[in-house]
PDB file of N, CA, C and O in Angstrom:
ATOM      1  N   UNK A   1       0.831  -1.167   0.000  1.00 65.00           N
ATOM      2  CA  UNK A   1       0.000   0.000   0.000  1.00 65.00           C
ATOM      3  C   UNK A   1       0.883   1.240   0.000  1.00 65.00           C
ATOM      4  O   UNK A   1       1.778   1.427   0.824  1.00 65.00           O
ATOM      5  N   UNK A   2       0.550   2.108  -1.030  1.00 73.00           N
ATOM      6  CA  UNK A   2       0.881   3.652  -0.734  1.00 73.00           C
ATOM      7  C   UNK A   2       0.424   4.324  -0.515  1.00 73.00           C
ATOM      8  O   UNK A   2      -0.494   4.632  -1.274  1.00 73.00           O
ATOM      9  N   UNK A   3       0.683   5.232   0.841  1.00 76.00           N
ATOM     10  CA  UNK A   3       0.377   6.739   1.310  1.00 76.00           C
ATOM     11  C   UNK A   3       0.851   7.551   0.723  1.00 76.00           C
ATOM     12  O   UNK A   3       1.963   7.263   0.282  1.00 76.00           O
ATOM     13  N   UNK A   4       0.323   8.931   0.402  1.00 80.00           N
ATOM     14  CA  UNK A   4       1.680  10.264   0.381  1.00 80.00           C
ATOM     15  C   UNK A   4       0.582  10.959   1.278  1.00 80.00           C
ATOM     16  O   UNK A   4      -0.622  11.087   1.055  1.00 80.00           O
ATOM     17  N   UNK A   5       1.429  11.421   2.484  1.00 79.00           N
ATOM     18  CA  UNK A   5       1.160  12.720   3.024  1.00 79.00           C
ATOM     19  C   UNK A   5       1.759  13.943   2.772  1.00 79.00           C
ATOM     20  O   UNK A   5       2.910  14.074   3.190  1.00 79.00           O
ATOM     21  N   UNK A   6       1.185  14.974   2.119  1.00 80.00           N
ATOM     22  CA  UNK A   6       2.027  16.029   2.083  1.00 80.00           C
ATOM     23  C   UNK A   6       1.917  17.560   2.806  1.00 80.00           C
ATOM     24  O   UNK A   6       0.823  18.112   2.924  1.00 80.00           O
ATOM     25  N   UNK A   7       3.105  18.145   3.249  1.00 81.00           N
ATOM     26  CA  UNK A   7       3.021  19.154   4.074  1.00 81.00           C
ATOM     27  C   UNK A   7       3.715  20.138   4.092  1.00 81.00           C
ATOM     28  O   UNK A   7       4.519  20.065   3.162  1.00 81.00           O
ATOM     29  N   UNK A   8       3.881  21.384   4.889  1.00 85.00           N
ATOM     30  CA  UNK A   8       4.829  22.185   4.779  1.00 85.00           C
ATOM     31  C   UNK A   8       5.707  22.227   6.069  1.00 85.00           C
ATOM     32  O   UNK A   8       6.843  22.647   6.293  1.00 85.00           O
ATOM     33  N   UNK A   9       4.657  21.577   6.900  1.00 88.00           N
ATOM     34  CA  UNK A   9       5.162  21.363   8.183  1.00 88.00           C
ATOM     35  C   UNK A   9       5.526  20.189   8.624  1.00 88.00           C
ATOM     36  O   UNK A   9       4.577  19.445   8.873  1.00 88.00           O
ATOM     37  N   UNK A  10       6.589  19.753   8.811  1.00 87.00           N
ATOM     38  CA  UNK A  10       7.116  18.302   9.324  1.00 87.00           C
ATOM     39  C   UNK A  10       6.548  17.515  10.749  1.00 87.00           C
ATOM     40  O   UNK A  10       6.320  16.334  11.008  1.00 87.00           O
ATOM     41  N   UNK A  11       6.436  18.831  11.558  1.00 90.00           N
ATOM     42  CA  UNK A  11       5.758  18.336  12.538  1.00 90.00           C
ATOM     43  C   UNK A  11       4.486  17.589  12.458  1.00 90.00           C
ATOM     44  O   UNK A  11       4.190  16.652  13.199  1.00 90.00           O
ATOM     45  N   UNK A  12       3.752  18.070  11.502  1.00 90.00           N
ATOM     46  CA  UNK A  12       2.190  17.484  11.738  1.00 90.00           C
ATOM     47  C   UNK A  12       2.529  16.232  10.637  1.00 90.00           C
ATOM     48  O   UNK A  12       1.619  15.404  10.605  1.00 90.00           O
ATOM     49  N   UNK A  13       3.131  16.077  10.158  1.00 88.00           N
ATOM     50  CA  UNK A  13       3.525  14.761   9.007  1.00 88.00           C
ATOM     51  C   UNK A  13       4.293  13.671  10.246  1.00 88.00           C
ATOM     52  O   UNK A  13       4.044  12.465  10.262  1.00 88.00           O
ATOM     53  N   UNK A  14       5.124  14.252  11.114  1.00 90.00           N
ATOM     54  CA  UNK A  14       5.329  13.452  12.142  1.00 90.00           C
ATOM     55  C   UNK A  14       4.193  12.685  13.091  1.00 90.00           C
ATOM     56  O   UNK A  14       4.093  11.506  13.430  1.00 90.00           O
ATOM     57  N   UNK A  15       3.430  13.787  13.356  1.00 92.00           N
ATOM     58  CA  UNK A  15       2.626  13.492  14.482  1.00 92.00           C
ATOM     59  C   UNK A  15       1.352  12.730  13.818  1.00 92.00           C
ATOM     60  O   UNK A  15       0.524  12.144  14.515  1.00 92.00           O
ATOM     61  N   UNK A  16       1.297  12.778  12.767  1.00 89.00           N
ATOM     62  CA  UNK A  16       0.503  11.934  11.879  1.00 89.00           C
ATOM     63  C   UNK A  16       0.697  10.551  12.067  1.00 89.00           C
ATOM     64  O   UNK A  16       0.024   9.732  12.693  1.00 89.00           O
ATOM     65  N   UNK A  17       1.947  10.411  11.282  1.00 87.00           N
ATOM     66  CA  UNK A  17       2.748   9.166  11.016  1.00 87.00           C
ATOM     67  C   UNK A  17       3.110   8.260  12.471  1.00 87.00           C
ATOM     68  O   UNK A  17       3.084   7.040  12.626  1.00 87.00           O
ATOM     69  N   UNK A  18       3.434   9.289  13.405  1.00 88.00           N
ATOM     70  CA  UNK A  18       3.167   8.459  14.882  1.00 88.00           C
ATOM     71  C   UNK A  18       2.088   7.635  15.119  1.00 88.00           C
ATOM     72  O   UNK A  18       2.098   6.420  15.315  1.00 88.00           O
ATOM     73  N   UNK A  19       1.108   8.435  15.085  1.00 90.00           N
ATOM     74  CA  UNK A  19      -0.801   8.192  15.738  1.00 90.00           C
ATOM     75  C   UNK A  19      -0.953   6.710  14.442  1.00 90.00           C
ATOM     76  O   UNK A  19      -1.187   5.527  14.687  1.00 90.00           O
ATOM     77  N   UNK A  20      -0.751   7.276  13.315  1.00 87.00           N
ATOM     78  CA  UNK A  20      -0.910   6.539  12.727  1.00 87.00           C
ATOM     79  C   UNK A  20      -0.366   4.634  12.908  1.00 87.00           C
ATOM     80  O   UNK A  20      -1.184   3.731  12.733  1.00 87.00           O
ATOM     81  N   UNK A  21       1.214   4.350  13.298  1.00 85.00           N
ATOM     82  CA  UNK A  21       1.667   3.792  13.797  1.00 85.00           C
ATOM     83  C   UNK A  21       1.455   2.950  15.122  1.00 85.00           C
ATOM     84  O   UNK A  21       1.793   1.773  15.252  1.00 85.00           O
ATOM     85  N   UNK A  22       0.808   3.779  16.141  1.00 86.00           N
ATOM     86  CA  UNK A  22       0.315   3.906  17.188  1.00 86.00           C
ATOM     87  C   UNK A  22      -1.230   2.634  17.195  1.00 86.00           C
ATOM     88  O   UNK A  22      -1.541   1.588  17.763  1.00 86.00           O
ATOM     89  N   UNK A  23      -1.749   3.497  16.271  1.00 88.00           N
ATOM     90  CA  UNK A  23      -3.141   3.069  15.842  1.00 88.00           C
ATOM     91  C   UNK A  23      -3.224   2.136  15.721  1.00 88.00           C
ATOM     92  O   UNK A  23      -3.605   1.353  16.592  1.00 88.00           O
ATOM     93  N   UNK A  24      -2.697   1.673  13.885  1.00 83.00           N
ATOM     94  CA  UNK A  24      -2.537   0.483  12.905  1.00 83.00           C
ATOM     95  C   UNK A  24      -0.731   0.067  12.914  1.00 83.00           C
ATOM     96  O   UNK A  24       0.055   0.510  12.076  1.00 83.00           O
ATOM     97  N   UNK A  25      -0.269  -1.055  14.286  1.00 82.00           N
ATOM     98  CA  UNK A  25       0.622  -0.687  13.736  1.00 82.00           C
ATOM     99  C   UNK A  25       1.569  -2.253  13.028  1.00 82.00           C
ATOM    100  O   UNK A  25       1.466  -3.386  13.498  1.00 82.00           O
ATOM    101  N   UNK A  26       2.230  -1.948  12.113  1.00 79.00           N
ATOM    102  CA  UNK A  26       2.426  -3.279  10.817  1.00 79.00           C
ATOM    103  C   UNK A  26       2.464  -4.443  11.878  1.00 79.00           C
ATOM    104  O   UNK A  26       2.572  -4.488  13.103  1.00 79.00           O
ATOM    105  N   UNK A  27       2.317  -5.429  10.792  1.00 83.00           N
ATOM    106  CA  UNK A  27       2.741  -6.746  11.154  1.00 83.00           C
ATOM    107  C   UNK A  27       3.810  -7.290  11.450  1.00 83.00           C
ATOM    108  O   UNK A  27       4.708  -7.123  10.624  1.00 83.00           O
ATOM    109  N   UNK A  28       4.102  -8.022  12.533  1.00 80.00           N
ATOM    110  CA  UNK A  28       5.642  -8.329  12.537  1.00 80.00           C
ATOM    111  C   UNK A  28       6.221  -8.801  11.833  1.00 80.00           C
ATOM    112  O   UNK A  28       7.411  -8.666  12.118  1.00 80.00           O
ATOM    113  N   UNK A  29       5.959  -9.723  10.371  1.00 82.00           N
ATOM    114  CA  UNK A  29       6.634  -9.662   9.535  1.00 82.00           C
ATOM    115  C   UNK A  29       6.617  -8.780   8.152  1.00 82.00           C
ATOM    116  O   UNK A  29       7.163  -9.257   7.157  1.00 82.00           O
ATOM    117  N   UNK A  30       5.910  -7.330   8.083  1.00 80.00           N
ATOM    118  CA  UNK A  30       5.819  -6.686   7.571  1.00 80.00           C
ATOM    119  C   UNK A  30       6.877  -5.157   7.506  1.00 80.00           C
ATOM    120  O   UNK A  30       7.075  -4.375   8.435  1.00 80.00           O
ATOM    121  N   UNK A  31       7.306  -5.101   6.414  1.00 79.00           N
ATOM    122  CA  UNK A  31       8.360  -4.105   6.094  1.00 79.00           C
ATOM    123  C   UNK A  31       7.753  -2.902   6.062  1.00 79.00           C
ATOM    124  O   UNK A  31       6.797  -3.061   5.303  1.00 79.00           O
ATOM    125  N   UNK A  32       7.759  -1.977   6.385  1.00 82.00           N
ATOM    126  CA  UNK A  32       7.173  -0.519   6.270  1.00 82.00           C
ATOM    127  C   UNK A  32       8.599   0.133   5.682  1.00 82.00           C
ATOM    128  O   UNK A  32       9.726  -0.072   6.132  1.00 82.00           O
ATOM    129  N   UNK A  33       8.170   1.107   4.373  1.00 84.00           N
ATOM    130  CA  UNK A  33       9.230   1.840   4.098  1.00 84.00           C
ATOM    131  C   UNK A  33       8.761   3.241   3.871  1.00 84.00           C
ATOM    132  O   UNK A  33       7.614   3.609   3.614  1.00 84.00           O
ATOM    133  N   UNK A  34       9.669   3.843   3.989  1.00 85.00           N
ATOM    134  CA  UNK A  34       9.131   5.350   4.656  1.00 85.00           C
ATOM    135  C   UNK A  34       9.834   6.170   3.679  1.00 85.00           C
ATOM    136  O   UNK A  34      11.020   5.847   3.618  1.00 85.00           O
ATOM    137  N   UNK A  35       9.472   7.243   2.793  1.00 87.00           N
ATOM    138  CA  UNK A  35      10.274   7.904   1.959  1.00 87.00           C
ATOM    139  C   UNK A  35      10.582   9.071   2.031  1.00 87.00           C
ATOM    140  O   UNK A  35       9.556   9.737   1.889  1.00 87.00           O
ATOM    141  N   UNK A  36      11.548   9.771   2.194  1.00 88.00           N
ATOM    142  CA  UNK A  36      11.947  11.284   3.415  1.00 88.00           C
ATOM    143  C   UNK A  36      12.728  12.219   2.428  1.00 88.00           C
ATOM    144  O   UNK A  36      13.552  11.467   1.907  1.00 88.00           O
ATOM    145  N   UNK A  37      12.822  12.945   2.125  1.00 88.00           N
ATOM    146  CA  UNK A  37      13.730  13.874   1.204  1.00 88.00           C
ATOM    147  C   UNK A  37      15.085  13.806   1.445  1.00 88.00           C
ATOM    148  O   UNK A  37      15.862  13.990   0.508  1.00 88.00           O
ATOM    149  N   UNK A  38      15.534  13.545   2.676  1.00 90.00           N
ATOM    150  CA  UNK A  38      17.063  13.208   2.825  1.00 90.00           C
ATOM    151  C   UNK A  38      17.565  12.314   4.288  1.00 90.00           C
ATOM    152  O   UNK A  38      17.018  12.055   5.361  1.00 90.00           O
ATOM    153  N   UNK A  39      18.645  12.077   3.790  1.00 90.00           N
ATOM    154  CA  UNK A  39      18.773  11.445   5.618  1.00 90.00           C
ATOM    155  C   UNK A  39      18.463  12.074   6.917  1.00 90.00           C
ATOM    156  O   UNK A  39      17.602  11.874   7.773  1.00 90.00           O
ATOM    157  N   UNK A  40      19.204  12.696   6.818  1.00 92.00           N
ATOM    158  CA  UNK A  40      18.889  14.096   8.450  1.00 92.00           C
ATOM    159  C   UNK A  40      17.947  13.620   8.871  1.00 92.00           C
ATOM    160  O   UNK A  40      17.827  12.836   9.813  1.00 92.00           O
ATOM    161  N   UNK A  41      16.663  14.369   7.728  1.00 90.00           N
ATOM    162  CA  UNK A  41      15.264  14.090   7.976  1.00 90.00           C
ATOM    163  C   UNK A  41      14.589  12.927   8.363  1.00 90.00           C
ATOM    164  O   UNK A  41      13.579  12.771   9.049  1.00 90.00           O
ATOM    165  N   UNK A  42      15.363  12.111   7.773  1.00 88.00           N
ATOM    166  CA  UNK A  42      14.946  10.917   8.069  1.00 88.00           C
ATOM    167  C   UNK A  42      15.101  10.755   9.583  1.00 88.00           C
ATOM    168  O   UNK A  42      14.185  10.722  10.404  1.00 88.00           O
ATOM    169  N   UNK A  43      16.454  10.658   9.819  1.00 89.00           N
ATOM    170  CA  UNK A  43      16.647  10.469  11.433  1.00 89.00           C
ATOM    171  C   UNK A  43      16.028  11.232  12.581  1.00 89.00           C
ATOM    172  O   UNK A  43      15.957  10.940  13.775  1.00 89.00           O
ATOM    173  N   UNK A  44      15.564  12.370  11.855  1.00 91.00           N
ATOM    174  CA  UNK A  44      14.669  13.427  12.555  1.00 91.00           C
ATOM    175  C   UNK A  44      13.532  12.856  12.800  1.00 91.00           C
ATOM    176  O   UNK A  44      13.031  13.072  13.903  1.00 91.00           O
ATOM    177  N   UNK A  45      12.868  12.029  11.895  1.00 89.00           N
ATOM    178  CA  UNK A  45      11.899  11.265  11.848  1.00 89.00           C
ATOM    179  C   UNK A  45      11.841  10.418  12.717  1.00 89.00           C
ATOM    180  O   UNK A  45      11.151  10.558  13.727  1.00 89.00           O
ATOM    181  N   UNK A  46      12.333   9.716  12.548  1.00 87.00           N
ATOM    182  CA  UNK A  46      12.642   8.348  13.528  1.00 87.00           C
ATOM    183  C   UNK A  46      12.770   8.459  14.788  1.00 87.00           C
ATOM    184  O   UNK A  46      12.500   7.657  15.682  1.00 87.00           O
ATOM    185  N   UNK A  47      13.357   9.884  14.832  1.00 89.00           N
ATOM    186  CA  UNK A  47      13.803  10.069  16.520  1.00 89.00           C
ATOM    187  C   UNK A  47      12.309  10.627  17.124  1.00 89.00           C
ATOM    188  O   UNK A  47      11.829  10.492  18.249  1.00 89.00           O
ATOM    189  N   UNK A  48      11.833  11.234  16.048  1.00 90.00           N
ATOM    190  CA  UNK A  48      10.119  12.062  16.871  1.00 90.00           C
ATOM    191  C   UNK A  48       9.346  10.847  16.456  1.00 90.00           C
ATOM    192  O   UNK A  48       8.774  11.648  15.717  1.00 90.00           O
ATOM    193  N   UNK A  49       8.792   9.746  16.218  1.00 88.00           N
ATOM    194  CA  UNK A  49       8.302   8.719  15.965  1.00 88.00           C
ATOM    195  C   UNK A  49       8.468   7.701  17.598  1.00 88.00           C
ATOM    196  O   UNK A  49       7.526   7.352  18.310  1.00 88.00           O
ATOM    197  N   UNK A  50       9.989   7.409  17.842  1.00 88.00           N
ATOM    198  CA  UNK A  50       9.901   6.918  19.360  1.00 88.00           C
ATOM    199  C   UNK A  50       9.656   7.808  19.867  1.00 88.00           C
ATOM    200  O   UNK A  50       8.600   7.624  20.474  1.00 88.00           O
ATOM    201  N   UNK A  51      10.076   8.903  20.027  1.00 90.00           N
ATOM    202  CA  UNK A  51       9.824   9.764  21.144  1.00 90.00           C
ATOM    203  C   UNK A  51       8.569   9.769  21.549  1.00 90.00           C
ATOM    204  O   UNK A  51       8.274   9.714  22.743  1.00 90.00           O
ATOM    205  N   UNK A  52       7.348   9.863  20.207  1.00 90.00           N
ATOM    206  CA  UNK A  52       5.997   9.596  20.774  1.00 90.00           C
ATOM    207  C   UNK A  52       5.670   8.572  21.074  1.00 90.00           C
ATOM    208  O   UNK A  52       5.210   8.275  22.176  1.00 90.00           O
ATOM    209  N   UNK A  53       5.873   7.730  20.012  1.00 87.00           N
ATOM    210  CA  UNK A  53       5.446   6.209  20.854  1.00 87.00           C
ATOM    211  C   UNK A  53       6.146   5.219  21.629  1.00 87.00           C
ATOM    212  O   UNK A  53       5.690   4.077  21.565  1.00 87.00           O
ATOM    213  N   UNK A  54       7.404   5.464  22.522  1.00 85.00           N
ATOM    214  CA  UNK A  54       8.105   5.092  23.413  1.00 85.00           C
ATOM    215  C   UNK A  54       8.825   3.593  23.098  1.00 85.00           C
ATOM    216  O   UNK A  54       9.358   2.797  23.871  1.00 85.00           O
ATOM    217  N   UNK A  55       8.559   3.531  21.251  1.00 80.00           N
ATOM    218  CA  UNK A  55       9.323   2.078  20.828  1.00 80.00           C
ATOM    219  C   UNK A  55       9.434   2.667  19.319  1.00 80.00           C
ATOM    220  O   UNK A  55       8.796   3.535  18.723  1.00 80.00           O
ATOM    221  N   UNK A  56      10.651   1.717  18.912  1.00 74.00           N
ATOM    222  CA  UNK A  56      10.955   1.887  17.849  1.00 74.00           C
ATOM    223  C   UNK A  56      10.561   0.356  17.087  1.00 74.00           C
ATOM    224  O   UNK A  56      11.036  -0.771  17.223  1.00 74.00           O
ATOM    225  N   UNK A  57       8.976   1.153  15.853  1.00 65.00           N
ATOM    226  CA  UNK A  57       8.779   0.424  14.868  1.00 65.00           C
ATOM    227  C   UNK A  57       9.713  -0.655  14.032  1.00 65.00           C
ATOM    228  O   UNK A  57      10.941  -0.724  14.087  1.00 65.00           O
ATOM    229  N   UNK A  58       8.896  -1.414  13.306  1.00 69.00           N
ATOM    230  CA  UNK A  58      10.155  -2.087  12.243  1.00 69.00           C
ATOM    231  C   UNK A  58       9.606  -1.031  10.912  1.00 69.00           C
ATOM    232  O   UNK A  58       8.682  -1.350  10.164  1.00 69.00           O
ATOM    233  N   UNK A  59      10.406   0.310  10.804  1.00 79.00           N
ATOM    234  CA  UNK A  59      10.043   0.856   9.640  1.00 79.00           C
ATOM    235  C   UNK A  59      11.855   1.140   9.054  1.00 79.00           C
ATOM    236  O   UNK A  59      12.938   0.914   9.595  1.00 79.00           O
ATOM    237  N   UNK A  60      11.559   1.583   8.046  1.00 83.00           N
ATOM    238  CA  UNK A  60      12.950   1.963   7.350  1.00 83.00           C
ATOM    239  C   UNK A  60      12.867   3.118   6.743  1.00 83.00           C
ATOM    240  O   UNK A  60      12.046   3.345   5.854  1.00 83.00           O
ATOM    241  N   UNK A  61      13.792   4.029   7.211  1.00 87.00           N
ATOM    242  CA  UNK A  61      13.528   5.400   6.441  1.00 87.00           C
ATOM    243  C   UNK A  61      14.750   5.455   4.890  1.00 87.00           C
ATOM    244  O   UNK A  61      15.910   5.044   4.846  1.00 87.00           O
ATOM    245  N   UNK A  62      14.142   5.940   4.078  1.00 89.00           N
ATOM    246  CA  UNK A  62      14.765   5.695   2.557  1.00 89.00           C
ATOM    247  C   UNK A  62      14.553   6.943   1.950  1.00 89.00           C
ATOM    248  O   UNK A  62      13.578   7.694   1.953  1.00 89.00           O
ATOM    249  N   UNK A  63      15.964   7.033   1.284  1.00 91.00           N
ATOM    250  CA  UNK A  63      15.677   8.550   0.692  1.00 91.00           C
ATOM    251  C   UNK A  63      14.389   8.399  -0.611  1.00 91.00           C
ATOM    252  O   UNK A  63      13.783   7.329  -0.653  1.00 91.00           O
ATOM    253  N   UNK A  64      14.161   9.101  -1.257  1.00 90.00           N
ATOM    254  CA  UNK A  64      13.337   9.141  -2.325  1.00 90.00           C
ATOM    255  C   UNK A  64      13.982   8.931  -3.321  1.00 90.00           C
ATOM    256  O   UNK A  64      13.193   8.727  -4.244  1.00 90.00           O
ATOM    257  N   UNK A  65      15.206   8.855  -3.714  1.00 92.00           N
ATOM    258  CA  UNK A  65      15.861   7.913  -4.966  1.00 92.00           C
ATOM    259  C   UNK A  65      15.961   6.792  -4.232  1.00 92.00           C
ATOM    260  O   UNK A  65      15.025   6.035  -4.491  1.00 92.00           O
ATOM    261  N   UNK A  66      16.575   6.438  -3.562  1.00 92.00           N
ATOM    262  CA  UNK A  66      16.899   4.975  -3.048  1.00 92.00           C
ATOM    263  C   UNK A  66      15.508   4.244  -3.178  1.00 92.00           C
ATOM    264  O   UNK A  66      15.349   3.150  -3.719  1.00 92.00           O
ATOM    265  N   UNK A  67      14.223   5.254  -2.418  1.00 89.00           N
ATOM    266  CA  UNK A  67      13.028   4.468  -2.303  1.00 89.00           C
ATOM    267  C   UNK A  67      12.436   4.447  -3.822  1.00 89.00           C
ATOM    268  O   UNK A  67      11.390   3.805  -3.728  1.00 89.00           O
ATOM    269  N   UNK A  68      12.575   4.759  -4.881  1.00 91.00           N
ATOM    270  CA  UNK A  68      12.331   5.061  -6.260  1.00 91.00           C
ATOM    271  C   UNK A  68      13.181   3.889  -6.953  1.00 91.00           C
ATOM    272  O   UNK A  68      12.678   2.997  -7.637  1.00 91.00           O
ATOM    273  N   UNK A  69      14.483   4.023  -6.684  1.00 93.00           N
ATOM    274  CA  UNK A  69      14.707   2.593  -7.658  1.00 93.00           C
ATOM    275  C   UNK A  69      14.535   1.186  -6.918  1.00 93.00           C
ATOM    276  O   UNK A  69      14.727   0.225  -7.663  1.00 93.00           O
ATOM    277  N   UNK A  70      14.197   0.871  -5.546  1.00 90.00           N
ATOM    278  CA  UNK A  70      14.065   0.111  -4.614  1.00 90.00           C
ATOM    279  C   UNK A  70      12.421  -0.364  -5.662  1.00 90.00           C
ATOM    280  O   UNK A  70      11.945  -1.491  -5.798  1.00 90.00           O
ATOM    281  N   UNK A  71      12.047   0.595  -6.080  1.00 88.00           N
ATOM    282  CA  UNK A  71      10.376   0.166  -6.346  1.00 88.00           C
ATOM    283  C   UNK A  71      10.573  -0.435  -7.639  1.00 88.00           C
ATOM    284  O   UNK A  71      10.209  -1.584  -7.890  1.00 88.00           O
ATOM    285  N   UNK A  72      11.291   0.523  -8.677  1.00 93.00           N
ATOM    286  CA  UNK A  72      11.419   0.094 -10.273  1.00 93.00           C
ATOM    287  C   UNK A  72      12.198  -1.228  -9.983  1.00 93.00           C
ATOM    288  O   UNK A  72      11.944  -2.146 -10.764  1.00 93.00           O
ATOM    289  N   UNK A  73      13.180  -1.503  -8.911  1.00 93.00           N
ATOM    290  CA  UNK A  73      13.750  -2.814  -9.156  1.00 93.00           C
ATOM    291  C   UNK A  73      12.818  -3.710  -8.699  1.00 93.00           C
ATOM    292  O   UNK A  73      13.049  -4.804  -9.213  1.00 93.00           O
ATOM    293  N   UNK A  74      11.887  -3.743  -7.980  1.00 90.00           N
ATOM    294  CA  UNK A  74      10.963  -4.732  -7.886  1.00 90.00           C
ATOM    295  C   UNK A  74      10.114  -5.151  -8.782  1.00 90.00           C
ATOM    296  O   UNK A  74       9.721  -6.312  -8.892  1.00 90.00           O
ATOM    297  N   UNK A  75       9.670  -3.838  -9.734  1.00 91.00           N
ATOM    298  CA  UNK A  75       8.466  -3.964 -10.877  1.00 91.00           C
ATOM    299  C   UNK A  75       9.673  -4.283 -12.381  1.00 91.00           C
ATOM    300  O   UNK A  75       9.138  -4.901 -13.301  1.00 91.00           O
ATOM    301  N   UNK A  76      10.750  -3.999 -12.538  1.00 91.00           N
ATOM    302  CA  UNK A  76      11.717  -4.673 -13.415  1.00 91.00           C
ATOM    303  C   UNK A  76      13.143  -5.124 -12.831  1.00 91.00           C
ATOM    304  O   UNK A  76      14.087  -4.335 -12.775  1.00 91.00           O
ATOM    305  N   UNK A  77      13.226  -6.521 -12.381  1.00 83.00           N
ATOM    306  CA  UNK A  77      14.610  -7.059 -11.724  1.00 83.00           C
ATOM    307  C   UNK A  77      15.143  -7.180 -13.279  1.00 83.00           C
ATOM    308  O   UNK A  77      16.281  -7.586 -13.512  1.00 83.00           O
TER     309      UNK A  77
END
């Protein structure tokens, strides 16, 4: 499944993506991949994600090329 949330504000894309997590959160053998404009952000992410929910998901934060050919290599190996 794909989401796009989009925002200007990171915070509420965070606090989204928490609740959201929180809520519904994956299966234990389910990969969640997360697509972030750059690393930083990413780790920025990750770090306000436990911080709200006091555990760290099985998600993976991926830049948006990495998460872009990660997809085309699945739909053409």
């Amino acid at each position: 499944m794909l989401n796009l949330y989009k925002s200007n504000k990171i915070e509420v894309i965070s606090d989204l993506l928490a609740e959201e997590l929180k809520i519904s959160p994956p299966f234990i053998t389910e990969k969640l991949e997360i697509a972030v404009p750059n690393y930083v952000l990413g780790k920025w992410l990750s770090e306000q994600i436990t911080i709200k929910n006091k555990i760290s998901a099985l998600y993976e934060l991926k830049t948006i090329s990495s998460y872009t050919e990660s997809l085309l290599t699945n739909f053409f190996p």
